[in-house]
């Protein structure tokens, strides 16, 4: 069964600090992995997408990494801002599953001043 | 583009009542998805359509749930009768037509409908 596990479940950091969120998956065959940001009361919005051949991808202060061998991904947030407070969801597409995705449970990040 | 539009944004109803959630996908998108999100279970896919045709409804919890897509710009998710355990945020998402890079197709989510069944 395809699974996506995220850690930690929640995280509190001070504004300006860096943090790293983890995602482990068992989805196979792998197609791609997205990190979504979900602000409170809103729908998820895609931050990055990574395919099998990509090791790292940046989007501003967000940098995602992918190790397809160990089936792990991370999302690193640099110089955190209050607006980074949100849930971050790791989503993996199965190459055989058409448009169906496997969602992680998310990491709830709170950035405090 | 206004993005995916959902209505209502909030719904409070009593157990046993019928609930209808509505979604307007992004124009030109031919995939539409209904998700349910709870603290305990996270995001769960309920059903998805392609060109107005239901493709996979294996995530629909039980017969009390039904979804329709009468045309390319409108879909409904109906719960009849509703139960307290149906309380959740229901998201609609859409994505563009499959193409050469279809595996990259991003799903664009609406703002969600927060349903509370008392």
Tab-separated table of C-alpha atoms in Angstrom:
chain	number	residue	atom	x	y	z
A	1	UNK	CA	0.000	0.000	0.000
A	2	UNK	CA	1.303	3.443	-0.935
A	3	UNK	CA	2.114	5.538	2.106
A	4	UNK	CA	3.596	8.960	2.816
A	5	UNK	CA	4.841	9.701	6.323
A	6	UNK	CA	5.826	13.171	7.488
A	7	UNK	CA	7.744	14.345	10.500
A	8	UNK	CA	7.529	16.132	12.767
A	9	UNK	CA	3.771	16.400	13.133
A	10	UNK	CA	4.169	19.911	14.478
A	11	UNK	CA	6.983	22.379	14.960
A	12	UNK	CA	7.399	25.752	16.635
A	13	UNK	CA	10.321	27.990	15.705
A	14	UNK	CA	11.303	31.599	16.210
A	15	UNK	CA	11.094	34.068	13.370
A	16	UNK	CA	14.335	34.194	11.403
A	17	UNK	CA	15.341	30.630	12.210
A	18	UNK	CA	15.672	27.809	9.702
A	19	UNK	CA	13.834	24.498	9.814
A	20	UNK	CA	13.640	21.228	7.907
A	21	UNK	CA	10.573	19.085	7.393
A	22	UNK	CA	10.842	15.411	6.466
A	23	UNK	CA	8.841	13.148	4.174
A	24	UNK	CA	9.291	9.397	3.686
A	25	UNK	CA	7.270	7.510	1.113
A	26	UNK	CA	6.678	3.996	-0.114
A	27	UNK	CA	4.898	4.952	-3.330
A	28	UNK	CA	6.050	2.844	-6.257
A	29	UNK	CA	6.574	3.268	-9.104
A	30	UNK	CA	7.420	6.858	-8.291
A	31	UNK	CA	6.383	9.648	-10.626
A	32	UNK	CA	6.846	12.901	-8.756
A	33	UNK	CA	6.664	14.513	-5.336
A	34	UNK	CA	5.143	17.855	-4.463
A	35	UNK	CA	5.282	19.935	-1.334
A	36	UNK	CA	2.102	21.894	-0.677
A	37	UNK	CA	1.627	24.770	1.755
A	38	UNK	CA	-1.782	25.060	3.380
A	39	UNK	CA	-2.588	28.253	5.241
A	40	UNK	CA	-5.252	28.051	7.920
A	41	UNK	CA	-8.695	28.121	6.369
A	42	UNK	CA	-7.457	27.766	2.815
A	43	UNK	CA	-6.744	25.055	0.289
A	44	UNK	CA	-3.242	23.646	-0.306
A	45	UNK	CA	-0.993	25.474	-2.761
A	46	UNK	CA	1.915	23.805	-4.540
A	47	UNK	CA	5.411	25.005	-3.561
A	48	UNK	CA	7.658	22.647	-5.507
A	49	UNK	CA	7.528	19.567	-7.677
A	50	UNK	CA	10.349	17.067	-8.009
A	51	UNK	CA	10.792	14.170	-10.380
A	52	UNK	CA	12.956	11.099	-10.092
A	53	UNK	CA	16.014	12.745	-11.612
A	54	UNK	CA	15.953	15.884	-9.481
A	55	UNK	CA	17.862	16.127	-6.206
A	56	UNK	CA	17.073	19.659	-5.160
A	57	UNK	CA	14.776	22.474	-6.163
A	58	UNK	CA	14.315	25.917	-4.691
A	59	UNK	CA	11.409	28.319	-4.567
A	60	UNK	CA	12.533	31.458	-2.794
A	61	UNK	CA	13.290	30.590	0.823
A	62	UNK	CA	11.952	27.056	0.317
A	63	UNK	CA	14.347	24.325	-0.816
A	64	UNK	CA	13.171	20.790	-1.414
A	65	UNK	CA	15.467	17.789	-1.695
A	66	UNK	CA	14.747	14.303	-2.965
A	67	UNK	CA	16.625	11.043	-2.492
A	68	UNK	CA	14.807	8.571	-4.728
A	69	UNK	CA	16.998	5.706	-3.550
A	70	UNK	CA	16.008	6.041	0.094
A	71	UNK	CA	12.560	7.443	-0.815
A	72	UNK	CA	13.001	10.503	1.317
A	73	UNK	CA	12.348	14.174	0.732
A	74	UNK	CA	12.893	17.232	2.845
A	75	UNK	CA	11.664	20.804	2.754
A	76	UNK	CA	14.050	23.372	4.175
A	77	UNK	CA	12.784	26.820	5.084
A	78	UNK	CA	15.409	29.514	5.432
A	79	UNK	CA	15.063	32.670	7.533
A	80	UNK	CA	11.506	31.861	8.529
A	81	UNK	CA	8.821	34.528	8.547
A	82	UNK	CA	5.548	34.735	10.423
A	83	UNK	CA	3.744	34.079	7.144
A	84	UNK	CA	5.410	30.678	6.930
A	85	UNK	CA	3.077	29.486	9.686
A	86	UNK	CA	1.012	26.838	7.926
A	87	UNK	CA	0.701	23.119	7.333
A	88	UNK	CA	3.125	21.615	4.844
A	89	UNK	CA	1.924	18.544	3.026
A	90	UNK	CA	4.061	16.095	1.075
A	91	UNK	CA	2.217	14.532	-1.862
A	92	UNK	CA	3.496	11.707	-4.057
A	93	UNK	CA	2.181	10.608	-7.435
A	94	UNK	CA	2.222	6.936	-8.376
A	95	UNK	CA	3.300	6.480	-11.970
A	96	UNK	CA	0.567	3.909	-12.471
A	97	UNK	CA	-2.216	5.734	-10.698
A	98	UNK	CA	-3.175	8.331	-13.267
A	99	UNK	CA	-4.201	11.465	-11.486
A	100	UNK	CA	-4.424	9.939	-8.038
A	101	UNK	CA	-2.089	11.126	-5.316
A	102	UNK	CA	-0.958	9.873	-1.920
A	103	UNK	CA	-0.954	12.571	0.748
A	104	UNK	CA	1.151	12.770	3.861
A	105	UNK	CA	-0.434	13.831	7.131
A	106	UNK	CA	1.340	17.175	7.044
A	107	UNK	CA	3.607	19.099	9.388
A	108	UNK	CA	2.029	22.000	11.209
A	109	UNK	CA	4.591	24.817	11.467
A	110	UNK	CA	4.196	27.784	13.753
A	111	UNK	CA	6.639	30.686	13.498
A	112	UNK	CA	6.667	32.903	16.556
A	113	UNK	CA	7.994	36.467	16.767
B	1	UNK	CA	-8.811	33.604	-13.177
B	2	UNK	CA	-10.826	33.289	-9.997
B	3	UNK	CA	-9.461	29.849	-9.213
B	4	UNK	CA	-11.586	26.973	-7.987
B	5	UNK	CA	-14.777	28.284	-6.400
B	6	UNK	CA	-16.592	26.421	-3.653
B	7	UNK	CA	-19.820	27.175	-1.878
B	8	UNK	CA	-20.856	27.477	0.791
B	9	UNK	CA	-17.669	28.233	2.741
B	10	UNK	CA	-19.282	27.125	5.976
B	11	UNK	CA	-22.238	24.856	6.592
B	12	UNK	CA	-23.771	23.915	9.897
B	13	UNK	CA	-26.564	21.398	9.830
B	14	UNK	CA	-28.318	18.900	12.019
B	15	UNK	CA	-27.875	15.170	11.838
B	16	UNK	CA	-30.153	13.619	9.266
B	17	UNK	CA	-30.341	16.653	7.017
B	18	UNK	CA	-29.235	16.677	3.397
B	19	UNK	CA	-26.110	18.674	2.594
B	20	UNK	CA	-25.044	19.806	-0.872
B	21	UNK	CA	-21.581	21.199	-1.529
B	22	UNK	CA	-20.830	22.965	-4.784
B	23	UNK	CA	-17.734	23.456	-6.888
B	24	UNK	CA	-16.811	25.406	-9.993
B	25	UNK	CA	-13.458	24.261	-11.412
B	26	UNK	CA	-10.975	26.468	-13.227
B	27	UNK	CA	-12.080	27.046	-16.796
B	28	UNK	CA	-10.340	24.664	-19.184
B	29	UNK	CA	-9.526	22.091	-16.547
B	30	UNK	CA	-11.006	18.701	-17.289
B	31	UNK	CA	-10.138	16.882	-14.061
B	32	UNK	CA	-12.116	17.547	-10.894
B	33	UNK	CA	-11.448	16.056	-7.482
B	34	UNK	CA	-13.375	16.007	-4.212
B	35	UNK	CA	-11.364	15.624	-1.001
B	36	UNK	CA	-12.215	15.475	2.682
B	37	UNK	CA	-9.795	16.734	5.333
B	38	UNK	CA	-9.914	15.960	9.044
B	39	UNK	CA	-7.341	16.282	11.782
B	40	UNK	CA	-7.309	12.535	12.309
B	41	UNK	CA	-7.070	11.365	8.702
B	42	UNK	CA	-5.611	14.311	6.802
B	43	UNK	CA	-6.611	14.729	3.147
B	44	UNK	CA	-8.563	11.864	1.610
B	45	UNK	CA	-9.634	11.607	-2.012
B	46	UNK	CA	-13.340	10.873	-2.267
B	47	UNK	CA	-13.939	10.841	-6.012
B	48	UNK	CA	-12.570	12.315	-9.202
B	49	UNK	CA	-13.987	13.103	-12.620
B	50	UNK	CA	-12.426	13.433	-16.036
B	51	UNK	CA	-14.464	15.214	-18.703
B	52	UNK	CA	-17.491	15.092	-16.399
B	53	UNK	CA	-17.292	11.309	-16.037
B	54	UNK	CA	-16.585	9.748	-12.624
B	55	UNK	CA	-13.336	7.803	-12.900
B	56	UNK	CA	-12.724	6.562	-9.378
B	57	UNK	CA	-15.162	6.769	-6.492
B	58	UNK	CA	-13.483	4.204	-4.284
B	59	UNK	CA	-12.887	6.854	-1.641
B	60	UNK	CA	-16.566	7.658	-1.177
B	61	UNK	CA	-17.214	6.469	2.369
B	62	UNK	CA	-20.682	5.028	1.906
B	63	UNK	CA	-23.939	5.279	0.016
B	64	UNK	CA	-24.875	8.427	1.863
B	65	UNK	CA	-22.341	10.255	-0.283
B	66	UNK	CA	-22.927	11.006	-3.953
B	67	UNK	CA	-21.254	13.302	-6.457
B	68	UNK	CA	-22.290	14.605	-9.839
B	69	UNK	CA	-20.752	16.675	-12.568
B	70	UNK	CA	-23.511	17.673	-14.984
B	71	UNK	CA	-21.210	19.897	-17.036
B	72	UNK	CA	-17.606	21.047	-17.265
B	73	UNK	CA	-18.121	24.008	-14.975
B	74	UNK	CA	-20.074	22.572	-12.076
B	75	UNK	CA	-19.977	19.689	-9.626
B	76	UNK	CA	-21.849	18.799	-6.457
B	77	UNK	CA	-21.113	16.551	-3.510
B	78	UNK	CA	-24.205	15.502	-1.621
B	79	UNK	CA	-24.505	13.847	1.770
B	80	UNK	CA	-27.913	12.403	2.633
B	81	UNK	CA	-28.533	11.860	5.479
B	82	UNK	CA	-25.667	13.666	7.177
B	83	UNK	CA	-24.061	12.384	10.390
B	84	UNK	CA	-21.804	14.076	12.964
B	85	UNK	CA	-18.820	12.008	11.763
B	86	UNK	CA	-19.136	13.722	8.375
B	87	UNK	CA	-17.927	16.944	9.965
B	88	UNK	CA	-14.798	17.957	8.072
B	89	UNK	CA	-13.454	20.399	5.501
B	90	UNK	CA	-14.346	19.348	1.980
B	91	UNK	CA	-12.059	20.518	-0.809
B	92	UNK	CA	-12.633	20.570	-4.516
B	93	UNK	CA	-9.605	20.649	-6.814
B	94	UNK	CA	-9.156	20.760	-10.571
B	95	UNK	CA	-6.278	20.122	-12.947
B	96	UNK	CA	-5.680	20.755	-16.630
B	97	UNK	CA	-5.981	18.196	-19.423
B	98	UNK	CA	-3.448	15.397	-19.532
B	99	UNK	CA	-0.661	16.045	-21.989
B	100	UNK	CA	2.886	15.052	-22.700
B	101	UNK	CA	3.864	16.242	-19.240
B	102	UNK	CA	0.655	15.108	-17.595
B	103	UNK	CA	2.505	13.704	-14.616
B	104	UNK	CA	3.402	17.273	-13.724
B	105	UNK	CA	-0.219	18.324	-13.645
B	106	UNK	CA	-0.804	20.331	-10.541
B	107	UNK	CA	-4.095	20.125	-8.734
B	108	UNK	CA	-5.452	23.533	-7.849
B	109	UNK	CA	-7.494	23.528	-4.685
B	110	UNK	CA	-10.511	25.608	-3.777
B	111	UNK	CA	-10.862	27.293	-0.380
B	112	UNK	CA	-12.891	24.412	1.024
B	113	UNK	CA	-16.267	24.061	2.719
B	114	UNK	CA	-16.186	23.566	6.464
B	115	UNK	CA	-19.066	21.249	7.333
B	116	UNK	CA	-20.321	20.824	10.879
B	117	UNK	CA	-23.030	18.268	11.530
B	118	UNK	CA	-24.583	18.612	14.977
